[in-house]
Short mmCIF file of C-alpha atoms in Angstrom, two decimals:
data_model
loop_
_atom_site.label_atom_id
_atom_site.label_comp_id
_atom_site.label_asym_id
_atom_site.label_seq_id
_atom_site.Cartn_x
_atom_site.Cartn_y
_atom_site.Cartn_z
CA VAL A 53 -14.32 10.73 -72.61
CA THR A 54 -11.44 8.76 -74.14
CA ALA A 55 -13.33 8.20 -77.39
CA ALA A 56 -14.36 11.87 -77.63
CA THR A 57 -10.74 12.98 -77.23
CA ARG A 58 -9.39 10.41 -79.70
CA PHE A 59 -12.09 11.18 -82.27
CA PRO A 60 -13.00 14.86 -81.84
CA HIS A 61 -15.99 16.22 -83.76
CA CYS A 62 -16.99 12.65 -84.76
CA LEU A 63 -19.08 11.07 -82.02
CA VAL A 64 -22.83 11.41 -82.36
CA GLN A 65 -25.24 9.33 -80.34
CA TYR A 66 -28.81 8.55 -81.38
CA TYR A 67 -31.81 6.98 -79.72
CA GLY A 68 -34.31 5.40 -82.06
CA LEU A 69 -36.57 2.47 -82.78
CA SER A 70 -37.14 0.15 -85.69
CA GLU A 71 -40.69 1.59 -85.68
CA ALA A 72 -39.33 5.08 -86.41
CA LEU A 73 -37.88 6.27 -89.71
CA ALA A 74 -35.43 8.66 -88.05
CA PRO A 75 -33.70 9.14 -84.70
CA LEU A 76 -35.86 10.33 -81.84
CA ALA A 77 -33.09 11.90 -79.74
CA SER A 78 -29.51 12.88 -80.42
CA LEU A 79 -26.37 13.86 -78.52
CA SER A 80 -24.32 15.91 -80.99
CA ALA A 81 -20.58 15.80 -81.62
CA GLY A 82 -20.29 19.27 -80.10
CA GLU A 83 -22.02 18.12 -76.91
CA HIS A 84 -19.69 15.09 -76.69
CA ASP A 85 -16.61 17.28 -77.21
CA SER A 86 -17.72 19.96 -74.75
CA ALA A 87 -18.63 17.50 -71.99
CA ALA A 88 -15.41 15.50 -72.47
CA GLY A 89 -13.39 18.73 -72.36
CA ASP A 90 -15.12 19.78 -69.16
CA ILE A 91 -14.31 16.45 -67.51
CA LEU A 92 -10.67 16.51 -68.62
CA ASN A 93 -10.28 20.09 -67.36
CA GLY A 94 -12.13 19.48 -64.08
CA ARG A 95 -15.01 21.84 -64.91
CA ASN A 96 -18.65 20.95 -64.25
CA THR A 97 -17.68 17.28 -64.10
CA PHE A 98 -20.99 16.13 -62.60
CA GLN A 99 -23.04 17.93 -65.28
CA ALA A 100 -20.69 16.81 -68.05
CA GLN A 101 -20.89 13.16 -66.94
CA HIS A 102 -24.68 13.49 -66.72
CA ILE A 103 -24.79 14.70 -70.35
CA LEU A 104 -22.53 11.88 -71.57
CA GLU A 105 -24.74 9.32 -69.81
CA SER A 106 -27.77 10.57 -71.75
CA THR A 107 -28.92 9.76 -75.26
CA GLY A 108 -29.23 13.46 -76.03
CA ARG A 109 -32.22 15.72 -76.54
CA PRO A 110 -35.36 14.90 -78.52
CA ILE A 111 -35.16 15.79 -82.22
CA ALA A 112 -37.42 18.59 -83.47
CA GLY A 113 -40.93 17.26 -84.08
CA VAL A 114 -40.58 14.44 -81.53
CA GLU A 115 -42.79 14.51 -78.44
CA LEU A 116 -41.94 12.32 -75.46
CA ARG A 117 -44.17 11.26 -72.60
CA PHE A 118 -43.33 9.02 -69.64
CA ARG A 119 -45.92 6.64 -68.18
CA SER A 120 -45.56 5.10 -64.73
CA VAL A 121 -44.51 1.46 -64.80
CA ASP A 122 -47.79 0.43 -63.19
CA ASP A 123 -49.64 2.42 -65.90
CA SER A 124 -51.33 4.68 -63.33
CA GLY A 125 -50.56 7.82 -65.31
CA ASP A 126 -47.77 10.07 -66.52
CA THR A 127 -44.70 10.59 -64.34
CA THR A 128 -43.38 14.01 -63.43
CA GLN A 129 -40.25 15.39 -65.07
CA GLY A 130 -37.10 13.74 -63.80
CA ASN A 131 -38.84 10.50 -62.79
CA PHE A 132 -38.41 7.26 -64.72
CA GLY A 133 -41.32 5.86 -66.68
CA GLU A 134 -42.08 4.02 -69.91
CA ILE A 135 -41.19 6.23 -72.85
CA SER A 136 -44.02 6.95 -75.27
CA VAL A 137 -43.31 8.91 -78.40
CA ARG A 138 -45.47 10.80 -80.87
CA SER A 139 -43.99 12.01 -84.14
CA PRO A 140 -44.62 11.88 -87.89
CA VAL A 141 -41.56 9.61 -88.17
CA VAL A 142 -43.10 6.89 -85.96
CA THR A 143 -45.07 4.09 -87.59
CA ALA A 144 -48.84 4.34 -87.76
CA GLY A 145 -49.06 0.63 -86.97
CA TYR A 146 -47.86 -2.88 -87.64
CA TRP A 147 -48.74 -4.33 -91.05
CA ASN A 148 -51.74 -6.66 -90.77
CA ARG A 149 -51.27 -6.84 -86.97
CA PRO A 150 -54.13 -4.79 -85.48
CA GLU A 151 -53.73 -6.40 -82.04
CA LEU A 152 -50.08 -5.35 -81.83
CA THR A 153 -50.93 -1.89 -83.15
CA SER A 154 -53.64 -1.29 -80.57
CA ALA A 155 -51.37 -2.54 -77.77
CA ALA A 156 -48.53 -0.20 -78.80
CA ILE A 157 -50.31 2.94 -80.02
CA ASP A 158 -53.05 4.70 -78.09
CA ALA A 159 -55.99 6.67 -79.51
CA HIS A 160 -53.95 9.90 -79.44
CA GLY A 161 -51.05 8.49 -81.45
CA TRP A 162 -48.63 7.83 -78.58
CA PHE A 163 -46.39 4.84 -79.32
CA ALA A 164 -45.27 2.90 -76.21
CA THR A 165 -41.61 2.02 -76.78
CA GLY A 166 -41.15 -0.50 -73.96
CA ASP A 167 -38.08 1.49 -72.90
CA LEU A 168 -37.83 3.06 -69.45
CA GLY A 169 -36.30 6.49 -69.20
CA LYS A 170 -36.59 10.04 -67.96
CA LEU A 171 -36.14 13.55 -69.28
CA ASP A 172 -33.97 15.69 -67.04
CA ALA A 173 -34.39 19.40 -66.32
CA ASP A 174 -32.07 20.30 -69.21
CA GLY A 175 -34.08 18.21 -71.69
CA TYR A 176 -31.67 15.26 -71.96
CA LEU A 177 -33.15 11.78 -72.32
CA HIS A 178 -31.74 9.11 -70.01
CA LEU A 179 -32.49 5.41 -70.58
CA LEU A 180 -32.77 2.97 -67.70
CA ASN A 181 -33.84 -0.39 -69.05
CA ARG A 182 -36.58 -2.23 -70.89
CA LYS A 183 -39.96 -2.34 -69.17
CA ASN A 184 -40.10 -6.13 -69.49
CA ASP A 185 -36.72 -6.50 -67.74
CA VAL A 186 -38.08 -5.41 -64.35
CA ILE A 187 -37.76 -7.79 -61.40
CA ILE A 188 -40.29 -7.32 -58.63
CA SER A 189 -38.71 -8.21 -55.30
CA GLY A 190 -40.33 -7.57 -51.95
CA GLY A 191 -42.72 -5.05 -53.48
CA PHE A 192 -39.91 -3.07 -55.12
CA ASN A 193 -39.17 -2.74 -58.84
CA VAL A 194 -35.56 -3.78 -59.47
CA TYR A 195 -33.99 -2.96 -62.85
CA PRO A 196 -30.90 -5.02 -63.80
CA GLY A 197 -29.40 -2.12 -65.74
CA GLU A 198 -29.66 0.17 -62.72
CA VAL A 199 -28.10 -2.49 -60.48
CA SER A 200 -25.16 -2.87 -62.90
CA ARG A 201 -24.76 0.91 -63.18
CA SER A 202 -24.77 1.33 -59.40
CA ARG A 203 -22.31 -1.51 -58.93
CA SER A 204 -19.95 -0.09 -61.57
CA GLN A 205 -19.82 3.18 -59.62
CA ASN A 206 -18.77 1.37 -56.43
CA ARG A 207 -15.13 0.34 -56.77
CA SER A 208 -15.35 -2.08 -53.83
CA VAL A 209 -17.81 -4.36 -55.67
CA ASP A 210 -16.25 -7.27 -57.51
CA LYS A 211 -17.11 -6.76 -61.19
CA ARG A 212 -17.19 -10.52 -61.77
CA ALA A 213 -20.42 -10.71 -59.80
CA ASP A 214 -22.21 -9.04 -62.74
CA ARG A 215 -21.35 -11.88 -65.10
CA LYS A 216 -23.85 -14.64 -65.63
CA GLN A 217 -22.70 -17.89 -64.07
CA THR A 218 -23.64 -21.02 -65.96
CA PRO A 219 -23.22 -24.64 -64.88
CA PRO A 220 -20.58 -26.71 -66.62
CA SER A 221 -21.63 -27.96 -70.05
CA SER A 222 -22.17 -31.62 -70.65
CA SER A 223 -22.50 -31.84 -74.42
CA ALA A 224 -20.04 -31.13 -77.21
CA ALA A 225 -22.42 -28.47 -78.59
CA ASP A 226 -22.49 -26.71 -75.22
CA ALA A 227 -18.70 -26.88 -74.98
CA ALA A 228 -18.36 -25.36 -78.47
CA ARG A 229 -20.82 -22.62 -77.57
CA ASP A 230 -18.93 -21.87 -74.37
CA ALA A 231 -15.64 -21.66 -76.31
CA ARG A 232 -17.20 -19.16 -78.76
CA ILE A 233 -18.54 -17.07 -75.87
CA ASP A 234 -15.12 -17.09 -74.16
CA SER A 235 -13.45 -16.05 -77.43
CA LEU A 236 -15.96 -13.24 -77.93
CA ALA A 237 -15.50 -12.05 -74.33
CA LYS A 238 -11.71 -11.90 -74.84
CA SER A 239 -12.22 -9.91 -78.06
CA VAL A 240 -14.49 -7.44 -76.31
CA GLU A 241 -12.02 -7.06 -73.43
CA ALA A 242 -9.20 -6.44 -75.92
CA LEU A 243 -11.23 -3.80 -77.77
CA THR A 244 -12.25 -2.00 -74.59
CA SER A 245 -8.64 -1.81 -73.41
CA LEU A 246 -7.64 0.29 -76.44
#
């Protein structure tokens, strides 16, 4: 919301892949501005936040399909699954890599992105995580991105618990790496406080 108010008519969000020549979904500047305005004015705040949390709507000519994580079939609208895309802008395959091509693209031209997401009732695409980032615990699929998102919405949870904890470094190279990471973290914190 802050960025949309500081830079009106400028923010555009895209969802795409290196295997696609163009974006697959987009949230326009007008949608950013409208949703931010609604939040600032206390109108439709839930819907506006929902729009801003999306990557936008699929671009014309892009078809999306969502497969269940266990590959048992397509999910129903509004349920998370692996995003598959079919469009003239998506690659026909990997150069000289037929095994990768056949693993990623099915016989009907659907390219499996490896991203998990859902399409809501208004046609907005929401990303959850990468399929390979799932943790299976006690028979449940746990997605680190969803855990972080849920924790960020609960003010009583200590945000430091999200940070990776590493043991103290023993070598000079590890110490130098840790110093660079600390410096980068301070830079990111400074930028996000603007």
